[in-house]
PDB file of C-alpha atoms in Angstrom:
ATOM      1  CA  UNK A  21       5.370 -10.473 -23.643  1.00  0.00           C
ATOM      2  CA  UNK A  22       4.124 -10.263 -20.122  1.00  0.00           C
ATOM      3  CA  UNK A  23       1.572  -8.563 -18.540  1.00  0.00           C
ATOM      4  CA  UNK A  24       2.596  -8.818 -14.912  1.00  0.00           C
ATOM      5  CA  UNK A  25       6.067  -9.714 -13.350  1.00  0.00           C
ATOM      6  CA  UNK A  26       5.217 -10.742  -9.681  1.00  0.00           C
ATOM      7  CA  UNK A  27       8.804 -11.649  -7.448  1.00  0.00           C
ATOM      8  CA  UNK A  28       7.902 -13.716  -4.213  1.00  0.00           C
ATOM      9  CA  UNK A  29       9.633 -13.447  -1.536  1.00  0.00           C
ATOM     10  CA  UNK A  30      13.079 -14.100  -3.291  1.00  0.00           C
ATOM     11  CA  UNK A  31      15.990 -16.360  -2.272  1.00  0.00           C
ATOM     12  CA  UNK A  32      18.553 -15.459  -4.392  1.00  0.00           C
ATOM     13  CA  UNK A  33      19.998 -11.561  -5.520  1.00  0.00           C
ATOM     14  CA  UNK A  34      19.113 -10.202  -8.660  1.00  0.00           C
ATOM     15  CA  UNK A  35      21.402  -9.117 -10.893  1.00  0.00           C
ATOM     16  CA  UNK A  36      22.170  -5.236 -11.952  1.00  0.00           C
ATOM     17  CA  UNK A  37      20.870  -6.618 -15.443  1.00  0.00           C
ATOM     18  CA  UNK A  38      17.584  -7.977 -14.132  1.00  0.00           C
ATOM     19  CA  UNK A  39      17.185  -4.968 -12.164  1.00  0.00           C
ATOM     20  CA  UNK A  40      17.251  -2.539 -15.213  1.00  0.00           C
ATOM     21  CA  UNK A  41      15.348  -5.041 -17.200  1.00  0.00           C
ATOM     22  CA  UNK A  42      12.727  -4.767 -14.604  1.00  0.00           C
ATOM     23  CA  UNK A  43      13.004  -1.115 -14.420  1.00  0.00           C
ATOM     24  CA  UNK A  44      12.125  -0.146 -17.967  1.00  0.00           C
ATOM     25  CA  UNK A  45       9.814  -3.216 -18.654  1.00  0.00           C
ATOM     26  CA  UNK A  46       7.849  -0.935 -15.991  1.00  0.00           C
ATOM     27  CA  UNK A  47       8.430   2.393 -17.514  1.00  0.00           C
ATOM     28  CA  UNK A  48       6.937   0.630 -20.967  1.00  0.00           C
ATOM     29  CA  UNK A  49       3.881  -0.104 -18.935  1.00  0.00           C
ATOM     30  CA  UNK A  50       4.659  -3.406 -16.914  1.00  0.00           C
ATOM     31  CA  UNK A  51       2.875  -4.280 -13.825  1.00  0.00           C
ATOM     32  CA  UNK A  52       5.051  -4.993 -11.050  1.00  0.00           C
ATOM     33  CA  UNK A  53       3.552  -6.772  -8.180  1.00  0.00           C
ATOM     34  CA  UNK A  54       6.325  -7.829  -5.406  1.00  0.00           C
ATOM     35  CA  UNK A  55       5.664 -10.013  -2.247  1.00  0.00           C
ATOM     36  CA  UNK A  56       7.754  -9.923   1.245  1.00  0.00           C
ATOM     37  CA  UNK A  57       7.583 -11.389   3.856  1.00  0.00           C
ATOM     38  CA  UNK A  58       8.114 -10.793   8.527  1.00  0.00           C
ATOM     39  CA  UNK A  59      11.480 -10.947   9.563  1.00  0.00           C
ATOM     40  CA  UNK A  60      13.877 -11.002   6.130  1.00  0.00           C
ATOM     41  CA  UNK A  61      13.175 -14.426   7.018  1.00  0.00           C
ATOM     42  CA  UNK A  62      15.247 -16.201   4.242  1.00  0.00           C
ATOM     43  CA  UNK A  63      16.923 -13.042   3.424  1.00  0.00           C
ATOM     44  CA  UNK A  64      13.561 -12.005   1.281  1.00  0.00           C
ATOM     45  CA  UNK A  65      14.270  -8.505   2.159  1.00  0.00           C
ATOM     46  CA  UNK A  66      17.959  -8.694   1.176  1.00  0.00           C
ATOM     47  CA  UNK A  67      17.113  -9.580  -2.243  1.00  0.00           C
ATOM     48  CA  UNK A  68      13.459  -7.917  -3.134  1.00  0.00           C
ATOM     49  CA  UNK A  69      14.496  -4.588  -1.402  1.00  0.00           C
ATOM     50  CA  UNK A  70      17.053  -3.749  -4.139  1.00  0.00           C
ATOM     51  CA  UNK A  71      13.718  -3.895  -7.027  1.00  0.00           C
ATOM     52  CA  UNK A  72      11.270  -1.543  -4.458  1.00  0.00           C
ATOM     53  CA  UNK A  73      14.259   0.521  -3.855  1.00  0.00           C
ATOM     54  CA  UNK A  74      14.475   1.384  -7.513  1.00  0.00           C
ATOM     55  CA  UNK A  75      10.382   2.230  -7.271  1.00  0.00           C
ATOM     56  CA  UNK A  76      10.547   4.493  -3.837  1.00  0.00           C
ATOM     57  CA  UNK A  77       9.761   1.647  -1.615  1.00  0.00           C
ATOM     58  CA  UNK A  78      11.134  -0.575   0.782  1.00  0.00           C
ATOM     59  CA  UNK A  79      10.443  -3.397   3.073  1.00  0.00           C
ATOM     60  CA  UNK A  80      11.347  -3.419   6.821  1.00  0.00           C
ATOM     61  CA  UNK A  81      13.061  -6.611   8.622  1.00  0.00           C
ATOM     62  CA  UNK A  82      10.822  -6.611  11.006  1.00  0.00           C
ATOM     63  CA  UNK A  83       6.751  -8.311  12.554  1.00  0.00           C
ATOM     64  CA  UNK A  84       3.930  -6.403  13.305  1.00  0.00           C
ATOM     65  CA  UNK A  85       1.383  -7.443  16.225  1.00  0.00           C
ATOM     66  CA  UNK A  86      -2.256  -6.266  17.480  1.00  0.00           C
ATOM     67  CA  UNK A  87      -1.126  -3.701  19.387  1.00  0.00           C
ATOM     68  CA  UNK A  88      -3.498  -5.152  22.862  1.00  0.00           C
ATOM     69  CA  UNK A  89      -3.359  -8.541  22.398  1.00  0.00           C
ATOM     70  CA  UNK A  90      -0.214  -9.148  20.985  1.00  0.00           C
ATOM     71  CA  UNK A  91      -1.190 -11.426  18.283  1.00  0.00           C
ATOM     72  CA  UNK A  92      -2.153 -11.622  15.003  1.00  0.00           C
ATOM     73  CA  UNK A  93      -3.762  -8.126  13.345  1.00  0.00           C
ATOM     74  CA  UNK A  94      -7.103  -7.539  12.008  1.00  0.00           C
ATOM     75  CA  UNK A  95      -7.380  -4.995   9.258  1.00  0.00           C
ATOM     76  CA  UNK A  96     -10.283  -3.039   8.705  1.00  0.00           C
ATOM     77  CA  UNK A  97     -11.329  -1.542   5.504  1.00  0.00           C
ATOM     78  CA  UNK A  98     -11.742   2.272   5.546  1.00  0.00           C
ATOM     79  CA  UNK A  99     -15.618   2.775   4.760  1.00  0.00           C
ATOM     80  CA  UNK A 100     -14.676   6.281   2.884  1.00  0.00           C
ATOM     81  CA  UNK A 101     -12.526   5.782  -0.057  1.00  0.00           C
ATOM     82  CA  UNK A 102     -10.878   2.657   0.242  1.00  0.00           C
ATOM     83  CA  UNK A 103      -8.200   2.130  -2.328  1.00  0.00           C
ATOM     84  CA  UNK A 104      -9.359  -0.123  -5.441  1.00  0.00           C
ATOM     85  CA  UNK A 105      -7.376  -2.961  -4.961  1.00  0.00           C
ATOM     86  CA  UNK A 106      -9.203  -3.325  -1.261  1.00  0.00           C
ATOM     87  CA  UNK A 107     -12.571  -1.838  -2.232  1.00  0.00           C
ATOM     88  CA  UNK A 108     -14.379  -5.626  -2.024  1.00  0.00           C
ATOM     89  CA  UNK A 109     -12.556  -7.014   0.606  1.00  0.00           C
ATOM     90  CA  UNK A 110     -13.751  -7.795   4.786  1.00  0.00           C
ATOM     91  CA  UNK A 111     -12.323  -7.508   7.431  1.00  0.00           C
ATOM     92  CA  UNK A 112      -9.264  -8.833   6.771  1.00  0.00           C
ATOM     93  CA  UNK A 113      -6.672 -11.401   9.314  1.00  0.00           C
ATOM     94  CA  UNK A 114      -3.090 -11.274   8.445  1.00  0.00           C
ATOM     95  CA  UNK A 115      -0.635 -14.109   9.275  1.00  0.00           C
ATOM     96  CA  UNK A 116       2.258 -12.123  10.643  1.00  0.00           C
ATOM     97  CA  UNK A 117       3.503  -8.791   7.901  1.00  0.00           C
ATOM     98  CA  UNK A 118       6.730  -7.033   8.366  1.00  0.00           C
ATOM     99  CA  UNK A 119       5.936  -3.614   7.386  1.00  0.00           C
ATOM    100  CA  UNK A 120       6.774  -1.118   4.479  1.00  0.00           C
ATOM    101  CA  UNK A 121       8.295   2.046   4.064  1.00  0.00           C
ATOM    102  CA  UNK A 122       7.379   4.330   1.135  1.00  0.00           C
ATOM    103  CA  UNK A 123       8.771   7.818  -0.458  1.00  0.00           C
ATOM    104  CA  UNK A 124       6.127  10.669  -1.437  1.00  0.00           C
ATOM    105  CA  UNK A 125       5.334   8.471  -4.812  1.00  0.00           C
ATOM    106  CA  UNK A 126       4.007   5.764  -3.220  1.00  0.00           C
ATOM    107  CA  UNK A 127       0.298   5.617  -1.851  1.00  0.00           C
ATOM    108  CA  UNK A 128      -1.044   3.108   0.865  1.00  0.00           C
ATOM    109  CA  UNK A 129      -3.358   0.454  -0.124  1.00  0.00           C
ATOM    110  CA  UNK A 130      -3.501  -1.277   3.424  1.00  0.00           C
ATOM    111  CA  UNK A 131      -2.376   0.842   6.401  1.00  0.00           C
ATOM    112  CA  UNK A 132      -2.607  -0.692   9.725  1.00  0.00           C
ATOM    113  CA  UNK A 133      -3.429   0.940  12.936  1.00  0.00           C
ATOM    114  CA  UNK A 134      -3.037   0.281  16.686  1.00  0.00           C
ATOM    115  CA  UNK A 135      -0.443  -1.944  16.314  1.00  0.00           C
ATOM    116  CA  UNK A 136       3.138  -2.599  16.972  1.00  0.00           C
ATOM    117  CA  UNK A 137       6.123  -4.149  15.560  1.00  0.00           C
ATOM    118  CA  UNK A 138       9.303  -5.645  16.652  1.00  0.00           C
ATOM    119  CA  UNK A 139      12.376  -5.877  14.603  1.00  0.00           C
ATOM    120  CA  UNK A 140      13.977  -9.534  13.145  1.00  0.00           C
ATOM    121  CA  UNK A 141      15.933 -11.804  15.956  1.00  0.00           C
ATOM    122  CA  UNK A 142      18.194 -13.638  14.319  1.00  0.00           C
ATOM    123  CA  UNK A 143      18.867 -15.792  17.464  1.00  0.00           C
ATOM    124  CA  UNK A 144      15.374 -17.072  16.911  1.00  0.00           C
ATOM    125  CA  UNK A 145      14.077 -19.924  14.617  1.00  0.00           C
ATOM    126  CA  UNK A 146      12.472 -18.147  11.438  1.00  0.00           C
ATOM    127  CA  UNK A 147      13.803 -15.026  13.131  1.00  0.00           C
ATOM    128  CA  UNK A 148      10.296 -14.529  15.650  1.00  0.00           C
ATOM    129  CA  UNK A 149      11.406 -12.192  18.105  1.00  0.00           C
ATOM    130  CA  UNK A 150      10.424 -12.752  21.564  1.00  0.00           C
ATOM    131  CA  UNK A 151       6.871 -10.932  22.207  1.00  0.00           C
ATOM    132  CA  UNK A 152       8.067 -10.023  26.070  1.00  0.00           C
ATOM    133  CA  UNK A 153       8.355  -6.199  27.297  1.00  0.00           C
ATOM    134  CA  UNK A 154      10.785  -4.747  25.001  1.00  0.00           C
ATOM    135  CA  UNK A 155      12.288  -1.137  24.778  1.00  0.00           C
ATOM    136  CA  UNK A 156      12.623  -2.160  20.223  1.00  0.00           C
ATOM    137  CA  UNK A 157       8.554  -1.998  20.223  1.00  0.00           C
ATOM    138  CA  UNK A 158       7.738   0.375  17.813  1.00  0.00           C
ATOM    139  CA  UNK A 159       4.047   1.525  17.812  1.00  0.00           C
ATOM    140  CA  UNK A 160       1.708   3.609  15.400  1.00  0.00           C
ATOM    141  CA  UNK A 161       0.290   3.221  12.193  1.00  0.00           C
ATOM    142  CA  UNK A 162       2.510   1.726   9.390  1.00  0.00           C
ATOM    143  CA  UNK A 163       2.014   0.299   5.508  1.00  0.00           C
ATOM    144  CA  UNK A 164       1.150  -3.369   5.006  1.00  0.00           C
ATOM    145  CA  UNK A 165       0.976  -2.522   1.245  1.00  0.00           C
ATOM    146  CA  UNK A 166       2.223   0.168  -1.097  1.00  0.00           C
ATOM    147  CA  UNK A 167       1.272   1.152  -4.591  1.00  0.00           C
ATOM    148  CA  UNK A 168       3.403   3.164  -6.887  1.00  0.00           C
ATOM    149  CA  UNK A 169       3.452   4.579 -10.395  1.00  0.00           C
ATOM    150  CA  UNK A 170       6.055   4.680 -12.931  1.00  0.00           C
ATOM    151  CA  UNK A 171       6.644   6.133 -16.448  1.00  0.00           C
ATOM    152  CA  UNK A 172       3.113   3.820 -17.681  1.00  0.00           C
ATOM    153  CA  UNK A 173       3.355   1.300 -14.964  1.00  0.00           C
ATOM    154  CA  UNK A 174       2.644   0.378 -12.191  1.00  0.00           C
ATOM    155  CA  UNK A 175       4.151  -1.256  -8.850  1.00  0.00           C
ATOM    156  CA  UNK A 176       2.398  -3.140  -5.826  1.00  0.00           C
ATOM    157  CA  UNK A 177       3.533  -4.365  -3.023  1.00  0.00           C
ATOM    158  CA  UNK A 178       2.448  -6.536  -0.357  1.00  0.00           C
ATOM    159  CA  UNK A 179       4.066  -7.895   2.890  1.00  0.00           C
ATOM    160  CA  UNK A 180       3.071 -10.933   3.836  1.00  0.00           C
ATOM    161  CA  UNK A 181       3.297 -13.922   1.672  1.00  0.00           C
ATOM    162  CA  UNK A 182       1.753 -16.760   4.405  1.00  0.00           C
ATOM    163  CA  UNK A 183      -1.834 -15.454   3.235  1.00  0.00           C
ATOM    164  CA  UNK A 184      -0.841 -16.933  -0.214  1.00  0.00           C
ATOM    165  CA  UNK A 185      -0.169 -20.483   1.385  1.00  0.00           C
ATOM    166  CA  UNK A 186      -2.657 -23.229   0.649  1.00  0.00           C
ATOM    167  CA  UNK A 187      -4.088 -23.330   4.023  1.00  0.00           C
ATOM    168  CA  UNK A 188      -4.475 -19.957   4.252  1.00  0.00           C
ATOM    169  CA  UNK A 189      -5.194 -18.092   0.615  1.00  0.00           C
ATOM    170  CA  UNK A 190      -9.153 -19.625   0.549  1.00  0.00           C
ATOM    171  CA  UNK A 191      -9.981 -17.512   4.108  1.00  0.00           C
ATOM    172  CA  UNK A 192     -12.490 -14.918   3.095  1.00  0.00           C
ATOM    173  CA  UNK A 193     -10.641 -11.548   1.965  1.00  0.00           C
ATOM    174  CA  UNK A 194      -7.773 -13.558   0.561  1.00  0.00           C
ATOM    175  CA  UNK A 195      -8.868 -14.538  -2.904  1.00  0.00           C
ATOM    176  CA  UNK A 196     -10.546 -11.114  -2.925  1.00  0.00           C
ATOM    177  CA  UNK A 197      -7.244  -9.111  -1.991  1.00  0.00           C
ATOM    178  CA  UNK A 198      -5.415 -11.728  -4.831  1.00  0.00           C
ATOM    179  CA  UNK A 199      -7.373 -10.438  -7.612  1.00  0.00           C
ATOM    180  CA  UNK A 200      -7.575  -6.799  -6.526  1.00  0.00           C
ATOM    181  CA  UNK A 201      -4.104  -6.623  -6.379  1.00  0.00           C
ATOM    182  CA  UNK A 202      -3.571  -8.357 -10.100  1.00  0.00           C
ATOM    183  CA  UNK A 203      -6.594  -6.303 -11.496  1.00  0.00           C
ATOM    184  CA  UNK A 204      -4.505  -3.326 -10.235  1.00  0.00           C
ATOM    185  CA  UNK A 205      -1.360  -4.271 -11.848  1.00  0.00           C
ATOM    186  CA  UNK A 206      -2.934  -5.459 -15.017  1.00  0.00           C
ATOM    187  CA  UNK A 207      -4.165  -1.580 -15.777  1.00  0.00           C
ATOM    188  CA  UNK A 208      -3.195   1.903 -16.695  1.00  0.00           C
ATOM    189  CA  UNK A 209      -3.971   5.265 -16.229  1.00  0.00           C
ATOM    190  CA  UNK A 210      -5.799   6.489 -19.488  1.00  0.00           C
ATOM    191  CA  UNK A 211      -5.068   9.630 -18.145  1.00  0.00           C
ATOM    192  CA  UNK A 212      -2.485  10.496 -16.008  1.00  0.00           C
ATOM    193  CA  UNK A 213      -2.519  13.891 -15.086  1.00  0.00           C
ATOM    194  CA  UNK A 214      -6.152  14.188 -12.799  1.00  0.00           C
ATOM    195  CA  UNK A 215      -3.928  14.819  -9.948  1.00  0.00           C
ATOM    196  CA  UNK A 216      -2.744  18.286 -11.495  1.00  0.00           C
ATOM    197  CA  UNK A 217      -6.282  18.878 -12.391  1.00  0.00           C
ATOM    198  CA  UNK A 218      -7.628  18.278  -9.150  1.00  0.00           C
ATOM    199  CA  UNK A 219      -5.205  20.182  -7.536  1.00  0.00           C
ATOM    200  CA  UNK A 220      -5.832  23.575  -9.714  1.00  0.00           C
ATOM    201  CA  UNK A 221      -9.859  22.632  -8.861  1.00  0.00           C
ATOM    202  CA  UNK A 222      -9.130  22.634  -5.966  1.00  0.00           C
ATOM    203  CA  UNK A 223      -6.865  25.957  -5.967  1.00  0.00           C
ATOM    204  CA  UNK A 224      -9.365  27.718  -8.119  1.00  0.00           C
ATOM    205  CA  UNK A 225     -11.908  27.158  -5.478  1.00  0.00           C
ATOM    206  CA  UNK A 226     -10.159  28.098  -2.687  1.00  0.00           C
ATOM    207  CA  UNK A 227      -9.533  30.787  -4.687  1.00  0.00           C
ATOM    208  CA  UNK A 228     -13.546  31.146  -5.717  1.00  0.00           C
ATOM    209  CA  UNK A 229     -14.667  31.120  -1.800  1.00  0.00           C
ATOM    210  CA  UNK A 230     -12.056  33.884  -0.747  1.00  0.00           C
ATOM    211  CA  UNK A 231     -13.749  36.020  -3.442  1.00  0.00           C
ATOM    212  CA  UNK A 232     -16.788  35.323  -2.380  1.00  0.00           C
ATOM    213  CA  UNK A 233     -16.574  35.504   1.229  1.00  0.00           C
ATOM    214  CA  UNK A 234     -15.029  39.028   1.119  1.00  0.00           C
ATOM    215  CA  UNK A 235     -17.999  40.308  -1.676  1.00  0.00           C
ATOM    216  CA  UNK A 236     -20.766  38.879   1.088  1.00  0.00           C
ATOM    217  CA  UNK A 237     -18.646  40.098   4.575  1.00  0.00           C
ATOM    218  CA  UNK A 238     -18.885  36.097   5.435  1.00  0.00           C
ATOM    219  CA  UNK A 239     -15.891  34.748   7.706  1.00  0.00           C
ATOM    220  CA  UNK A 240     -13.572  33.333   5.667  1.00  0.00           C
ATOM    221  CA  UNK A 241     -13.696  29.945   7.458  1.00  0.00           C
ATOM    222  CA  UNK A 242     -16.903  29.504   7.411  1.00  0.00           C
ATOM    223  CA  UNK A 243     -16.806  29.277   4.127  1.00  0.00           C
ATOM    224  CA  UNK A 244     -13.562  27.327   3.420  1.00  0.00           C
ATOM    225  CA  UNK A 245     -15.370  24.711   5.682  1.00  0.00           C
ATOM    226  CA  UNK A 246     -18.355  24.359   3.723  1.00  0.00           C
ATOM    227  CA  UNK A 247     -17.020  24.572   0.405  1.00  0.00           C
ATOM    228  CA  UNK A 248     -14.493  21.689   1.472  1.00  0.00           C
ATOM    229  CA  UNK A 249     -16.703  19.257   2.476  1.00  0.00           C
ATOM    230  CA  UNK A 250     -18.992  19.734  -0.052  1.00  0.00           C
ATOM    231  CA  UNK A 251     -16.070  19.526  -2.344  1.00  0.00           C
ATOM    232  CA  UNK A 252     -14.458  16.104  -0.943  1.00  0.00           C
ATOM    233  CA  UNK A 253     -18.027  14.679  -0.040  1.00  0.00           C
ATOM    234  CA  UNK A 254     -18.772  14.824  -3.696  1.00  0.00           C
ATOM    235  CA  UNK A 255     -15.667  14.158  -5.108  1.00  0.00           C
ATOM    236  CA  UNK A 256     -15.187  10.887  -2.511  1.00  0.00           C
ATOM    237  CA  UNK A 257     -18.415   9.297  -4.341  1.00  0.00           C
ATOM    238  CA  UNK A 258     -17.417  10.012  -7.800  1.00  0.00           C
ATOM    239  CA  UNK A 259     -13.485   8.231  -6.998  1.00  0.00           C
ATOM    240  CA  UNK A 260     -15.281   5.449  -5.562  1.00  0.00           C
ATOM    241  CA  UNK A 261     -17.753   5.144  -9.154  1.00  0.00           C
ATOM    242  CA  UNK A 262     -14.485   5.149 -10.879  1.00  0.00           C
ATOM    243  CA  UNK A 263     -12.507   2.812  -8.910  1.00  0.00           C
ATOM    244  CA  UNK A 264     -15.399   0.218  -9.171  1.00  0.00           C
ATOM    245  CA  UNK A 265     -15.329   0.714 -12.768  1.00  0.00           C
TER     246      UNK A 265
END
């Protein structure tokens, strides 16, 4: 009789049990919100990676640092359609993520950029690897946070649990990214097929330009271009209505 099932960083396995219970409480519309944390520190990953697995995602044993200064990362909200669950947030300090990998169902709700990430020491207190010149730097952009739907449900994930510590949750964009990411969980999609529709739109202009670009002699690029951002300018302010809705 829950609404929302949220799993923080784990200690212990879950059972194959728990892990279809989980599964189909989600399918029936469940809102699945699961935490991590850098490093498999305390073998989170070990035990929370066997739930996102079953949803298409799946969190990496590893720490991500500002890519110049080597310390903690600032995240930036993207000005142009920001995902709902970070639409009110600031500029946003994290306190040391691992990061996330997702299949083609999930969709990024915090991607970071310029950055770069080490993998888990386990020679190392709390598993910190050692932030020298190091040939297992990885650098590029990479998930901090994944979304995902399935059957009526839906599934966030986030990847750094030290934001939700007392000394840290009440820093501005924390209680705003805590209720975003509940708000998210706590809905549904009254209807779930405007991806379909927006793809044949978006065919059947395509389509509609061709047409018209041979009729008038116009280069066909020209007018791809200016139908497309026409097309995503407009439709970019009418996602945004709806996600603040």
């Amino acid at each position: 009789d829950v609404d929302i099932l949220l799993l923080k960083v784990p200690t212990q396995p879950y059972s194959e049990q728990e892990l279809d219970v989980i599964e189909d409480w989600v399918s029936n519309g469940g809102g699945l919100f699961l935490i991590g944390e850098h490093t498999n520190v305390f073998g989170y990953a070990t035990f929370l990676n066997p739930v996102a697995t079953r949803f298409g995602q799946r969190f990496i044993a590893d720490i991500i640092y500002d890519l110049k200064t080597g310390d903690l990362n600032l995240h930036h909200i993207p000005k142009v359609l920001p995902h709902a669950v970070a639409q009110n947030m600031p500029t946003f300090l994290f306190g040391g993520p691992c990061s996330m990998y997702g299949d083609m169902s999930a969709r990024s709700v915090m991607t970071t950029f310029s950055v770069k990430t080490l993998p888990a020491d386990y020679t190392q207190r709390n598993f910190f690897p050692e932030r020298t010149a190091s040939p297992g730097y990885r650098f590029g952009i990479f998930f901090n946070s994944l979304q995902t739907r399935f059957g009526k449900g839906r599934i966030v994930s986030f990847t750094d649990s030290t934001l939700w510590s007392n000394f840290f949750v009440f820093i501005p964009g924390k209680p705003e990214l805590a209720l975003g990411l509940v708000e998210y969980c706590n809905r549904y999609d009254p209807f779930p097929y405007w991806r379909i529709l927006t793809l044949i739109f978006a065919t059947v202009c395509l389509l509609g330009g061709a047409i018209a670009a041979h009729s008038l002699r116009l280069e066909g690029w020209i007018w791809y271009a200016a139908v497309g951002c026409l097309v995503f300018a407009g439709a970019s302010k009418w996602i945004e209505k709806i996600n603040h809705e």
